[in-house]
């Protein structure tokens, strides 16, 4: 049993239910009960169940209070009233609980099975009240032992009548019809209500009984029930039943009409049978019509939705059957290809116009039939799409990707054919292919190696020079591999570390030198640059790199360095002091022997490499410094003249 969460807002509803329940019970027991406690009609039970279904089980105190008050109002003892109230409450609570947990039942009461489940649960749960009430009356001395079984049967029939009559009426009219009183429906609504009331007056109030004695009056009600079901749906049937029941009971209470003496003769058994059968058949009829209308409305909406989808779809669509008839062409089909259904009523007409070249037309027709047959034999009925060239009505040629889709078991011989216009896509693919070929040509003519990798340092492409360095026959053989699978696997960790640095930082690493192992086992030197490889959204998706082989330059630099080192060693090893000065009087080179012979400090050569300071220090150590200076200047002038000459 679900938890019951009470709120102060529920109190008016509970008290209102108690008031209506007790008042309705008081009226029934006063006017339609021979003994004052037992009757064949119990509208209060249907009222209580309807409220519990709509508002929730927490409203059960309203049923108990109303039933308890009804017992007191017919002068039942306090304990007897409480016992009967317990039975009535248990019946409604159990029925509501079972119905709410039943997935085949809905409070909307929109399908016949909903009413059937309501009636079935009512048949079962009415036993609770019919078991407690009569036995309580017997224990209190209100019913003789020989009448207990009959009383229990009448009690059960009364509660069941309330469930199959009152509960559907309240559930259906919980939602007020919104189209009865429109201008175009108001006259028919008034006629329906008026004639239903008039029919009841004739049948249950003896209006025109003499003039209409030749007609079977009890069957008139079925005409208005049918009218209500077909034109006003569930609400019309429920209203007609309510009017009929009210008029019949009013006539019975005043001893007129068809059931004038039914209370005295059979305790309203004839009324019970008449209304039970009429109510059950009418509600099932109304719900069947309502369900069929919902299905029809759903199909109509689906058809409209499908038509809207087809009309607004940018993809050309066509419907054709196994007899090769074309049933429908979408607006997109007509717009793109130009043909209408009048131009191509069959596939043969379509093939003749769309594929004017006979050989190609035969290939299309044969391939279409083969793939259609293969799709029917496959488990998933998947049609293998085919690419075709279509001649449009205006003479233009369009490329389309054709696919067919079966429409299910109900339309097994009908196919929805889609012709995706891929003309522009093909043009774009051709342009991209040409651009890639041009780019590849440029890459192949460059004297440098070019490569690009993904974020996991797997190669995505390269030029032929790079593939050759990697020991691969072509650039395609390199795709998907990483540095650990190539000749330079010994340097793979270094290369991949550089890749990660560029990818993570988003900053290129330019013109740095690194070694590389060659296929013959030698090591060469590279000058490498790597930059982030980005997509159209400026996201880093890998790394782009280039490098050039600088091994020869590296060898020349090493040779030059070795020559310079040898020269410097020779200068230092000679016994002569050597000082090399340029024509601009800049000290180019010297050896230590020069400083030792002249007894000069090592600081004599400044950072500017000018020979002025060195010359002054050397002159001070001469015996004839003036003569040396003149000779030195003359020698310098002579050298300048020789160089100039």
Coordinates of C-alpha atoms in Angstrom, one line a residue:
X1 CA 0.0 0.0 0.0
X2 CA 1.5 3.4 -1.0
X3 CA 2.2 5.9 1.7
X4 CA -0.6 8.5 2.2
X5 CA 0.7 12.1 2.5
X6 CA -2.1 14.2 3.9
X7 CA -2.2 18.0 3.4
X8 CA -4.5 20.6 4.9
X9 CA -5.7 21.3 1.4
X10 CA -7.2 17.8 1.3
X11 CA -9.6 18.4 4.2
X12 CA -12.3 20.3 2.2
X13 CA -12.2 17.5 -0.4
X14 CA -12.5 14.8 2.2
X15 CA -15.4 16.5 3.9
X16 CA -17.1 17.2 0.6
X17 CA -16.8 13.6 -0.4
X18 CA -18.3 12.6 3.0
X19 CA -21.2 15.0 2.5
X20 CA -22.1 13.9 -1.0
X21 CA -21.6 10.2 -0.1
X22 CA -23.9 10.4 2.9
X23 CA -26.5 12.5 1.2
X24 CA -26.7 10.2 -1.9
X25 CA -26.9 7.2 0.4
X26 CA -29.7 8.8 2.5
X27 CA -31.7 9.5 -0.6
X28 CA -31.3 5.9 -2.0
X29 CA -32.1 4.3 1.4
X30 CA -35.1 6.4 2.0
X31 CA -36.8 6.1 -1.5
X32 CA -35.4 2.9 -3.0
X33 CA -35.0 0.4 -0.1
X34 CA -37.8 -1.7 1.2
X35 CA -36.0 -2.5 4.5
X36 CA -34.2 0.8 5.0
X37 CA -30.7 -0.8 4.9
X38 CA -30.6 -2.9 1.7
X39 CA -31.2 -1.7 -1.9
X40 CA -30.2 -2.8 -5.4
X41 CA -28.7 0.5 -6.3
X42 CA -25.8 2.1 -4.5
X43 CA -24.6 5.2 -6.3
X44 CA -22.4 6.1 -3.3
X45 CA -20.0 3.2 -3.9
X46 CA -19.3 4.3 -7.5
X47 CA -18.9 7.9 -6.3
X48 CA -16.3 6.9 -3.7
X49 CA -14.3 4.7 -6.1
X50 CA -14.2 7.5 -8.7
X51 CA -12.9 10.0 -6.2
X52 CA -10.2 7.6 -5.0
X53 CA -9.1 7.0 -8.6
X54 CA -9.0 10.7 -9.4
X55 CA -7.7 12.2 -6.1
X56 CA -5.8 9.3 -4.5
X57 CA -6.3 6.8 -1.7
X58 CA -5.8 9.4 1.0
X59 CA -9.5 10.4 0.5
X60 CA -10.7 7.2 2.1
X61 CA -11.8 8.9 5.3
X62 CA -14.5 10.7 3.3
X63 CA -16.0 7.4 2.3
X64 CA -16.0 6.1 5.9
X65 CA -17.5 9.3 7.3
X66 CA -20.1 9.5 4.6
X67 CA -21.1 5.8 5.0
X68 CA -21.1 6.1 8.8
X69 CA -23.3 9.2 8.7
X70 CA -25.7 7.5 6.3
X71 CA -26.2 4.6 8.7
X72 CA -26.9 7.0 11.5
X73 CA -29.4 8.9 9.3
X74 CA -31.4 5.7 8.8
X75 CA -31.4 5.1 12.6
X76 CA -28.8 2.3 12.6
X77 CA -27.0 1.7 15.8
X78 CA -23.6 3.3 16.2
X79 CA -21.6 0.0 16.0
X80 CA -23.6 -1.3 13.1
X81 CA -23.1 2.0 11.2
X82 CA -19.4 1.8 11.8
X83 CA -19.2 -1.8 10.7
X84 CA -21.1 -1.1 7.4
X85 CA -18.9 1.9 6.8
X86 CA -15.8 -0.2 7.2
X87 CA -17.1 -2.6 4.5
X88 CA -17.9 0.2 2.1
X89 CA -14.5 1.8 2.7
X90 CA -12.6 -1.4 2.2
X91 CA -14.4 -2.1 -1.0
X92 CA -13.6 1.2 -2.6
X93 CA -10.0 1.3 -1.3
X94 CA -9.2 -2.2 -2.5
X95 CA -10.8 -1.6 -5.9
X96 CA -8.9 1.7 -6.4
X97 CA -5.6 0.1 -5.3
X98 CA -5.9 -2.8 -7.7
X99 CA -7.0 -0.6 -10.6
X100 CA -4.1 1.9 -10.1
X101 CA -1.6 -1.0 -10.1
X102 CA -3.1 -2.5 -13.3
X103 CA -1.2 -1.3 -16.4
X104 CA -4.2 -2.3 -18.6
X105 CA -6.5 0.2 -16.8
X106 CA -6.5 4.0 -17.2
X107 CA -8.5 6.6 -15.3
X108 CA -9.1 8.3 -18.6
X109 CA -11.4 5.4 -19.5
X110 CA -10.7 5.7 -23.2
X111 CA -10.7 2.1 -24.2
X112 CA -13.1 -0.8 -23.8
X113 CA -10.6 -2.8 -21.8
X114 CA -10.5 -0.1 -19.2
X115 CA -14.2 -0.5 -18.5
X116 CA -13.9 -4.3 -18.6
X117 CA -11.2 -4.2 -15.9
X118 CA -13.3 -1.7 -13.9
X119 CA -16.2 -4.1 -14.0
X120 CA -14.1 -7.2 -13.2
X121 CA -12.4 -5.5 -10.2
X122 CA -15.9 -4.2 -9.1
X123 CA -17.3 -7.8 -9.2
X124 CA -14.4 -9.0 -7.0
X125 CA -14.2 -6.1 -4.5
X126 CA -18.0 -5.8 -4.0
X127 CA -17.8 -9.1 -2.2
X128 CA -16.0 -7.3 0.7
X129 CA -18.8 -4.9 1.4
X130 CA -21.4 -7.6 0.6
X131 CA -19.7 -9.9 3.2
X132 CA -19.4 -7.4 6.0
X133 CA -22.7 -5.4 5.7
X134 CA -25.3 -8.3 5.7
X135 CA -23.5 -10.2 8.4
X136 CA -23.4 -7.0 10.5
X137 CA -27.1 -6.7 10.0
X138 CA -27.6 -10.3 11.0
X139 CA -25.5 -9.9 14.1
X140 CA -27.5 -6.8 15.0
X141 CA -30.8 -8.7 14.5
X142 CA -32.0 -6.6 11.5
X143 CA -31.9 -9.6 9.1
X144 CA -33.2 -13.1 9.7
X145 CA -30.8 -16.0 9.1
X146 CA -32.8 -17.4 6.2
X147 CA -32.5 -14.0 4.4
X148 CA -28.8 -13.4 4.9
X149 CA -27.8 -15.0 1.5
X150 CA -30.4 -13.0 -0.4
X151 CA -29.4 -9.8 1.4
X152 CA -25.7 -10.4 0.6
X153 CA -26.6 -11.0 -3.1
X154 CA -28.7 -7.7 -3.2
X155 CA -25.9 -5.9 -1.4
X156 CA -23.3 -7.2 -3.9
X157 CA -25.6 -6.3 -6.9
X158 CA -26.1 -2.7 -5.5
X159 CA -22.4 -2.1 -5.1
X160 CA -21.6 -3.5 -8.5
X161 CA -24.3 -1.3 -10.1
X162 CA -22.7 1.8 -8.5
X163 CA -19.3 0.8 -9.9
X164 CA -20.3 0.0 -13.5
X165 CA -22.8 3.0 -13.7
X166 CA -21.6 5.8 -11.5
X167 CA -17.9 5.4 -11.7
X168 CA -17.7 5.6 -15.5
X169 CA -20.1 8.6 -15.5
X170 CA -17.9 10.5 -13.1
X171 CA -14.5 9.5 -14.7
X172 CA -15.7 10.5 -18.2
X173 CA -17.3 13.8 -17.2
X174 CA -14.2 14.7 -15.1
X175 CA -13.0 16.3 -18.4
X176 CA -15.7 18.7 -19.7
X177 CA -16.3 18.4 -23.5
X178 CA -15.1 21.6 -25.1
X179 CA -16.9 21.4 -28.5
X180 CA -20.5 20.8 -27.5
X181 CA -21.5 24.4 -27.3
X182 CA -19.8 25.8 -30.3
X183 CA -22.0 27.6 -32.7
X184 CA -21.9 24.9 -35.3
X185 CA -22.6 22.1 -32.7
X186 CA -25.0 23.9 -30.4
X187 CA -28.3 23.1 -32.3
X188 CA -27.5 19.4 -32.4
X189 CA -26.5 19.4 -28.7
X190 CA -29.8 20.9 -27.7
X191 CA -31.7 18.5 -29.9
X192 CA -29.8 15.5 -28.5
X193 CA -30.4 16.5 -24.9
X194 CA -34.0 17.5 -25.6
X195 CA -35.0 14.4 -27.4
X196 CA -33.2 12.2 -24.8
X197 CA -35.3 13.9 -22.0
X198 CA -38.5 13.6 -24.1
X199 CA -37.9 9.9 -24.7
X200 CA -37.4 9.4 -20.9
X201 CA -40.6 11.3 -20.3
X202 CA -42.5 9.1 -22.6
X203 CA -41.0 5.9 -21.3
X204 CA -40.9 6.6 -17.5
X205 CA -43.6 9.3 -17.1
X206 CA -46.3 7.9 -19.4
X207 CA -46.3 10.9 -21.7
X208 CA -48.3 10.1 -24.9
X209 CA -48.7 6.5 -23.6
X210 CA -52.0 6.1 -25.4
X211 CA -50.9 7.6 -28.7
X212 CA -47.7 5.6 -28.7
X213 CA -49.0 2.3 -27.3
X214 CA -48.2 0.5 -30.6
X215 CA -44.4 1.1 -30.4
X216 CA -41.9 -0.8 -28.2
X217 CA -41.0 2.2 -26.0
X218 CA -38.2 0.6 -24.0
X219 CA -36.0 0.3 -27.1
X220 CA -36.2 4.1 -27.8
X221 CA -33.3 4.6 -25.3
X222 CA -30.9 2.6 -27.5
X223 CA -31.4 5.0 -30.4
X224 CA -30.3 8.0 -28.3
X225 CA -27.5 6.0 -26.8
X226 CA -26.3 5.3 -30.4
X227 CA -26.8 8.9 -31.3
X228 CA -24.7 10.0 -28.3
X229 CA -21.9 7.5 -29.0
X230 CA -21.6 8.4 -32.7
X231 CA -21.9 12.2 -32.5
X232 CA -20.9 13.1 -28.9
X233 CA -18.7 10.2 -27.9
X234 CA -18.3 9.0 -24.3
X235 CA -19.7 12.1 -22.8
X236 CA -22.9 11.8 -24.9
X237 CA -23.5 8.2 -23.8
X238 CA -22.8 9.0 -20.1
X239 CA -25.2 11.9 -20.2
X240 CA -27.9 9.8 -21.9
X241 CA -27.5 7.1 -19.2
X242 CA -27.6 9.6 -16.4
X243 CA -30.8 11.2 -17.8
X244 CA -32.4 7.8 -18.3
X245 CA -31.5 6.5 -14.8
X246 CA -32.8 9.7 -13.1
X247 CA -36.1 9.6 -15.0
X248 CA -36.6 5.9 -14.4
X249 CA -35.9 6.2 -10.6
X250 CA -38.1 9.3 -10.4
X251 CA -40.9 7.5 -12.1
X252 CA -40.5 4.4 -9.9
X253 CA -40.5 6.6 -6.7
X254 CA -43.8 8.2 -7.9
X255 CA -45.3 4.9 -9.2
X256 CA -45.5 6.0 -12.9
X257 CA -43.8 4.8 -16.0
X258 CA -42.2 1.5 -17.0
X259 CA -40.9 0.8 -13.4
X260 CA -43.9 2.2 -11.5
X261 CA -44.2 -0.8 -9.1
X262 CA -40.8 -2.3 -9.6
X263 CA -39.7 -1.5 -6.0
X264 CA -42.7 -3.2 -4.4
X265 CA -42.7 -6.2 -6.8
X266 CA -38.9 -7.0 -7.2
X267 CA -36.9 -4.5 -5.1
X268 CA -36.0 -2.7 -8.4
X269 CA -34.6 -5.9 -9.9
X270 CA -36.0 -5.1 -13.3
X271 CA -34.6 -1.6 -13.2
X272 CA -31.2 -3.0 -12.1
X273 CA -31.2 -5.5 -15.1
X274 CA -32.3 -2.8 -17.5
X275 CA -29.8 -0.2 -16.5
X276 CA -26.9 -2.7 -15.9
X277 CA -27.3 -4.1 -19.4
X278 CA -27.9 -0.7 -20.9
X279 CA -25.0 0.9 -19.1
X280 CA -22.5 -1.9 -19.9
X281 CA -23.4 -2.1 -23.6
X282 CA -23.5 1.6 -24.0
X283 CA -20.2 2.3 -22.3
X284 CA -18.4 -0.4 -24.2
X285 CA -20.0 1.0 -27.4
X286 CA -18.9 4.5 -26.6
X287 CA -15.4 3.5 -25.7
X288 CA -15.1 1.3 -28.8
X289 CA -16.1 4.3 -31.0
X290 CA -13.8 6.6 -29.0
X291 CA -10.9 4.2 -29.5
X292 CA -11.6 3.8 -33.2
X293 CA -11.7 7.6 -33.5
X294 CA -8.4 7.9 -31.7
X295 CA -6.9 5.3 -34.0
X296 CA -8.3 7.0 -37.1
X297 CA -7.2 10.4 -35.8
X298 CA -3.7 9.0 -35.1
X299 CA -3.6 7.5 -38.6
X300 CA -4.7 10.8 -40.1
X301 CA -2.1 12.7 -38.1
X302 CA 0.5 10.2 -39.1
X303 CA -0.4 10.5 -42.7
X304 CA -0.3 14.3 -42.5
X305 CA 3.0 14.2 -40.6
X306 CA 4.4 11.8 -43.2
X307 CA 3.2 14.0 -46.0
X308 CA 4.7 17.0 -44.3
X309 CA 8.0 15.1 -43.9
X310 CA 8.0 14.1 -47.5
X311 CA 7.1 17.6 -48.7
X312 CA 9.7 19.3 -46.6
X313 CA 12.5 16.8 -47.1
X314 CA 15.4 18.1 -49.1
X315 CA 16.1 14.6 -50.3
X316 CA 14.3 13.5 -53.4
X317 CA 11.9 10.7 -52.5
X318 CA 9.7 8.3 -54.5
X319 CA 7.3 5.5 -53.8
X320 CA 7.1 2.5 -56.1
X321 CA 5.7 -1.0 -55.8
X322 CA 6.7 -4.4 -57.0
X323 CA 4.6 -3.9 -60.2
X324 CA 7.1 -1.1 -61.1
X325 CA 4.4 1.6 -60.7
X326 CA 5.6 4.9 -59.3
X327 CA 3.0 6.0 -56.7
X328 CA 4.4 9.3 -55.3
X329 CA 7.1 11.8 -56.0
X330 CA 8.2 14.3 -53.4
X331 CA 8.5 18.1 -54.3
X332 CA 12.3 17.8 -53.9
X333 CA 12.3 15.1 -56.6
X334 CA 10.3 17.2 -59.0
X335 CA 12.5 20.3 -58.2
X336 CA 15.8 18.6 -58.7
X337 CA 15.1 16.2 -61.6
X338 CA 12.2 18.0 -63.2
X339 CA 10.0 15.0 -63.8
X340 CA 6.4 14.8 -62.5
X341 CA 4.2 11.7 -61.9
X342 CA 2.6 12.3 -65.3
X343 CA 6.0 12.1 -67.0
X344 CA 7.1 8.9 -65.2
X345 CA 4.1 6.8 -64.0
X346 CA 6.2 3.6 -64.1
X347 CA 9.8 2.6 -63.6
X348 CA 10.1 1.8 -67.3
X349 CA 9.3 5.4 -68.2
X350 CA 11.8 6.7 -65.6
X351 CA 14.6 4.5 -66.9
X352 CA 13.9 5.6 -70.5
X353 CA 14.1 9.3 -69.7
X354 CA 16.7 9.3 -66.9
X355 CA 19.2 7.0 -68.6
X356 CA 18.9 7.6 -72.4
X357 CA 22.1 5.6 -73.2
X358 CA 20.8 2.0 -73.7
X359 CA 23.8 0.1 -72.3
X360 CA 23.9 2.2 -69.1
X361 CA 20.1 2.0 -68.8
X362 CA 20.2 -1.8 -69.0
X363 CA 22.9 -1.8 -66.3
X364 CA 20.9 0.4 -64.0
X365 CA 17.7 -1.7 -64.5
X366 CA 19.5 -5.0 -63.9
X367 CA 21.5 -3.8 -60.9
X368 CA 18.3 -2.3 -59.4
X369 CA 16.4 -5.6 -59.7
X370 CA 19.4 -7.6 -58.4
X371 CA 19.9 -5.5 -55.3
X372 CA 16.2 -5.3 -54.6
X373 CA 15.9 -9.1 -54.7
X374 CA 19.0 -9.4 -52.5
X375 CA 17.5 -7.0 -49.9
X376 CA 14.3 -9.0 -49.7
X377 CA 16.3 -12.2 -49.0
X378 CA 18.5 -10.6 -46.3
X379 CA 17.6 -10.5 -42.7
X380 CA 17.7 -6.8 -42.3
X381 CA 16.3 -6.1 -45.7
X382 CA 19.1 -3.6 -46.3
X383 CA 19.4 -2.3 -49.9
X384 CA 22.9 -1.8 -51.1
X385 CA 23.0 1.8 -52.3
X386 CA 24.1 2.5 -55.9
X387 CA 25.5 5.6 -57.5
X388 CA 23.9 6.6 -60.8
X389 CA 24.0 9.5 -63.3
X390 CA 20.5 10.9 -64.0
X391 CA 19.6 12.9 -67.0
X392 CA 17.2 15.6 -65.8
X393 CA 14.2 16.9 -67.7
X394 CA 16.2 20.1 -68.6
X395 CA 19.0 18.0 -70.1
X396 CA 21.4 18.5 -67.1
X397 CA 23.1 15.4 -65.6
X398 CA 23.0 14.9 -61.9
X399 CA 24.7 12.3 -59.8
X400 CA 22.5 10.5 -57.2
X401 CA 23.1 7.9 -54.5
X402 CA 20.0 5.6 -54.7
X403 CA 18.6 3.5 -51.9
X404 CA 15.3 1.7 -51.3
X405 CA 13.6 1.0 -48.0
X406 CA 10.6 -1.5 -47.6
X407 CA 7.6 0.0 -45.7
X408 CA 7.0 -3.0 -43.4
X409 CA 4.8 -6.0 -43.5
X410 CA 1.6 -4.0 -44.2
X411 CA 3.2 -2.6 -47.4
X412 CA 5.6 -5.3 -48.2
X413 CA 5.4 -4.6 -52.0
X414 CA 6.0 -0.9 -51.6
X415 CA 9.4 0.8 -51.3
X416 CA 10.4 4.3 -50.4
X417 CA 13.2 5.2 -52.8
X418 CA 15.6 8.0 -51.8
X419 CA 17.9 9.6 -54.4
X420 CA 20.5 11.7 -52.6
X421 CA 21.8 14.3 -55.0
X422 CA 25.6 14.1 -54.6
X423 CA 26.5 16.2 -57.6
X424 CA 28.0 19.0 -55.6
X425 CA 29.6 16.5 -53.3
X426 CA 31.3 14.8 -56.2
X427 CA 32.5 18.2 -57.5
X428 CA 33.9 19.0 -54.1
X429 CA 35.5 15.6 -53.9
X430 CA 37.1 16.2 -57.3
X431 CA 38.3 19.6 -56.2
X432 CA 39.7 18.3 -53.0
X433 CA 41.4 15.4 -54.9
X434 CA 43.0 17.8 -57.4
X435 CA 44.1 20.1 -54.5
X436 CA 45.6 17.1 -52.7
X437 CA 47.4 16.0 -55.8
X438 CA 48.7 19.5 -56.3
X439 CA 49.9 19.6 -52.7
X440 CA 51.4 16.2 -53.0
X441 CA 53.2 17.3 -56.2
X442 CA 54.6 20.3 -54.4
X443 CA 55.7 18.2 -51.4
X444 CA 57.4 15.7 -53.7
X445 CA 59.4 18.4 -55.5
X446 CA 60.7 20.0 -52.3
X447 CA 64.3 19.1 -51.4
X448 CA 63.2 18.6 -47.8
X449 CA 61.4 15.9 -45.9
X450 CA 57.8 16.6 -44.8
X451 CA 55.7 14.5 -42.5
X452 CA 52.6 14.9 -40.2
X453 CA 51.4 12.9 -37.3
X454 CA 48.3 12.6 -35.0
X455 CA 48.2 13.3 -31.3
X456 CA 49.5 9.8 -30.6
X457 CA 52.6 10.3 -32.8
X458 CA 51.2 8.0 -35.5
X459 CA 52.1 9.0 -39.0
X460 CA 49.2 10.4 -41.1
X461 CA 51.3 11.1 -44.2
X462 CA 54.6 12.2 -45.7
X463 CA 56.4 12.8 -48.9
X464 CA 58.5 10.3 -50.8
X465 CA 61.9 11.6 -49.5
X466 CA 60.7 11.0 -45.9
X467 CA 59.3 7.5 -46.8
X468 CA 62.7 6.6 -48.3
X469 CA 64.5 7.7 -45.2
X470 CA 62.1 5.6 -43.2
X471 CA 62.9 2.6 -45.3
X472 CA 59.3 2.4 -46.7
X473 CA 58.4 1.7 -50.3
X474 CA 55.9 4.6 -50.4
X475 CA 54.2 7.2 -48.2
X476 CA 51.1 5.0 -47.9
X477 CA 53.1 2.2 -46.2
X478 CA 54.0 4.7 -43.5
X479 CA 50.4 5.7 -42.5
X480 CA 49.4 4.4 -39.1
X481 CA 52.9 3.5 -37.9
X482 CA 55.0 5.3 -35.2
X483 CA 58.7 5.9 -34.8
X484 CA 59.2 2.7 -32.9
X485 CA 58.4 0.7 -36.0
X486 CA 60.9 2.6 -38.3
X487 CA 64.7 2.7 -38.8
X488 CA 65.2 5.4 -36.1
X489 CA 63.5 3.4 -33.3
X490 CA 66.6 4.2 -31.2
X491 CA 65.7 7.9 -31.3
X492 CA 61.9 7.2 -31.1
X493 CA 61.6 8.4 -27.5
X494 CA 63.3 11.7 -28.3
X495 CA 61.2 12.3 -31.4
X496 CA 57.9 11.5 -29.6
X497 CA 58.9 13.7 -26.6
X498 CA 59.4 16.6 -29.1
X499 CA 55.9 15.8 -30.6
X500 CA 54.2 15.9 -27.2
X501 CA 56.0 19.2 -26.3
X502 CA 54.7 20.9 -29.5
X503 CA 51.1 19.4 -29.1
X504 CA 50.7 20.3 -25.5
X505 CA 52.2 23.7 -25.6
X506 CA 50.8 24.7 -29.0
X507 CA 54.1 26.3 -29.8
X508 CA 56.4 25.2 -32.6
X509 CA 60.0 24.0 -32.1
X510 CA 62.1 25.4 -34.9
X511 CA 65.5 24.7 -36.6
X512 CA 67.0 22.4 -34.0
X513 CA 69.5 19.7 -34.7
X514 CA 69.1 16.0 -33.9
X515 CA 70.5 12.6 -35.0
X516 CA 68.8 10.0 -37.1
X517 CA 69.6 6.4 -37.9
X518 CA 69.6 5.4 -41.6
X519 CA 68.5 2.0 -43.1
X520 CA 72.2 1.1 -43.6
X521 CA 72.9 1.6 -39.9
X522 CA 74.7 4.9 -40.1
X523 CA 73.7 8.1 -38.2
X524 CA 73.0 11.4 -40.0
X525 CA 72.3 14.8 -38.7
X526 CA 69.1 16.7 -39.3
X527 CA 67.9 20.3 -38.9
X528 CA 64.2 19.8 -37.8
X529 CA 61.2 22.1 -37.3
X530 CA 57.9 21.0 -35.8
X531 CA 54.7 23.1 -35.5
X532 CA 51.2 22.1 -34.2
X533 CA 48.8 20.6 -36.8
X534 CA 45.4 22.2 -36.4
X535 CA 41.9 21.6 -37.8
X536 CA 39.3 24.1 -39.0
X537 CA 38.3 24.9 -35.4
X538 CA 41.9 25.7 -34.5
X539 CA 42.2 22.6 -32.3
X540 CA 45.5 20.8 -32.2
X541 CA 45.1 17.4 -33.9
X542 CA 48.8 16.5 -34.3
X543 CA 52.1 17.8 -35.4
X544 CA 53.6 18.9 -38.8
X545 CA 57.3 18.5 -39.3
X546 CA 60.0 19.1 -41.8
X547 CA 63.7 18.4 -41.8
X548 CA 66.8 18.5 -44.0
X549 CA 69.9 16.4 -44.0
X550 CA 72.8 18.6 -42.8
X551 CA 75.3 15.8 -42.5
X552 CA 77.6 17.3 -45.2
X553 CA 77.4 20.7 -43.7
X554 CA 78.1 19.2 -40.3
X555 CA 81.2 17.4 -41.8
X556 CA 82.5 20.6 -43.3
X557 CA 82.1 22.4 -40.1
X558 CA 83.9 19.7 -38.2
X559 CA 86.8 19.8 -40.8
X560 CA 87.1 23.5 -40.5
X561 CA 87.1 23.3 -36.8
X562 CA 89.8 20.7 -37.0
X563 CA 91.9 22.9 -39.3
X564 CA 91.6 25.9 -37.0
X565 CA 92.5 23.8 -34.1
X566 CA 95.6 22.4 -36.0
X567 CA 96.6 26.0 -37.0
X568 CA 96.3 27.2 -33.4
X569 CA 98.4 24.3 -32.2
X570 CA 101.1 25.1 -34.8
X571 CA 101.2 28.8 -33.8
X572 CA 101.6 27.8 -30.1
X573 CA 104.4 25.3 -30.9
X574 CA 106.6 27.7 -33.0
X575 CA 109.7 29.4 -31.3
X576 CA 108.9 32.7 -33.0
X577 CA 106.5 35.2 -31.6
X578 CA 103.6 35.7 -34.0
X579 CA 101.1 38.6 -34.1
X580 CA 98.5 38.9 -36.9
X581 CA 97.0 42.3 -37.4
X582 CA 94.5 43.3 -40.1
X583 CA 94.7 46.3 -42.3
X584 CA 92.2 47.9 -40.0
X585 CA 94.7 47.5 -37.2
X586 CA 92.6 44.8 -35.5
X587 CA 94.4 41.9 -33.8
X588 CA 93.4 38.8 -35.6
X589 CA 95.6 36.2 -33.9
X590 CA 98.7 35.7 -31.8
X591 CA 100.6 33.1 -29.9
X592 CA 101.8 33.1 -26.4
X593 CA 105.5 33.2 -27.5
X594 CA 104.9 36.7 -28.8
X595 CA 103.9 37.9 -25.3
X596 CA 106.8 36.1 -23.7
X597 CA 109.4 37.6 -26.1
X598 CA 108.1 41.1 -25.6
X599 CA 107.3 40.6 -22.0
X600 CA 103.8 41.8 -22.4
X601 CA 100.9 41.1 -20.1
X602 CA 98.0 39.0 -21.4
X603 CA 95.7 42.0 -20.7
X604 CA 97.5 44.0 -23.4
X605 CA 94.9 42.8 -25.9
X606 CA 91.6 44.5 -25.1
X607 CA 88.1 43.4 -25.9
X608 CA 88.0 45.7 -29.0
X609 CA 91.1 43.9 -30.4
X610 CA 92.7 47.2 -31.3
X611 CA 96.5 47.1 -31.6
X612 CA 97.1 50.6 -30.3
X613 CA 97.6 49.6 -26.6
X614 CA 99.8 46.6 -27.6
X615 CA 102.0 48.8 -29.8
X616 CA 102.6 51.4 -27.1
X617 CA 103.6 48.7 -24.6
X618 CA 106.0 47.2 -27.2
X619 CA 107.6 50.5 -28.2
X620 CA 108.5 51.3 -24.6
X621 CA 110.8 48.3 -24.6
X622 CA 112.8 49.4 -27.6
X623 CA 116.2 51.3 -27.5
X624 CA 115.2 53.6 -30.4
X625 CA 111.4 53.8 -30.1
X626 CA 111.2 56.8 -32.5
X627 CA 113.0 55.1 -35.3
X628 CA 110.7 52.0 -34.8
X629 CA 107.6 54.1 -35.0
X630 CA 108.7 55.7 -38.3
X631 CA 109.6 52.3 -39.7
X632 CA 106.4 50.8 -38.4
X633 CA 104.3 53.6 -40.0
X634 CA 106.3 53.4 -43.3
X635 CA 105.8 49.6 -43.3
X636 CA 102.1 50.0 -42.7
X637 CA 101.8 52.6 -45.5
X638 CA 103.8 50.4 -47.8
X639 CA 101.4 47.4 -47.0
X640 CA 98.4 49.6 -47.6
X641 CA 99.8 50.7 -51.0
X642 CA 100.5 47.1 -52.0
X643 CA 97.0 46.0 -51.0
X644 CA 95.5 49.0 -52.8
X645 CA 97.6 48.2 -55.9

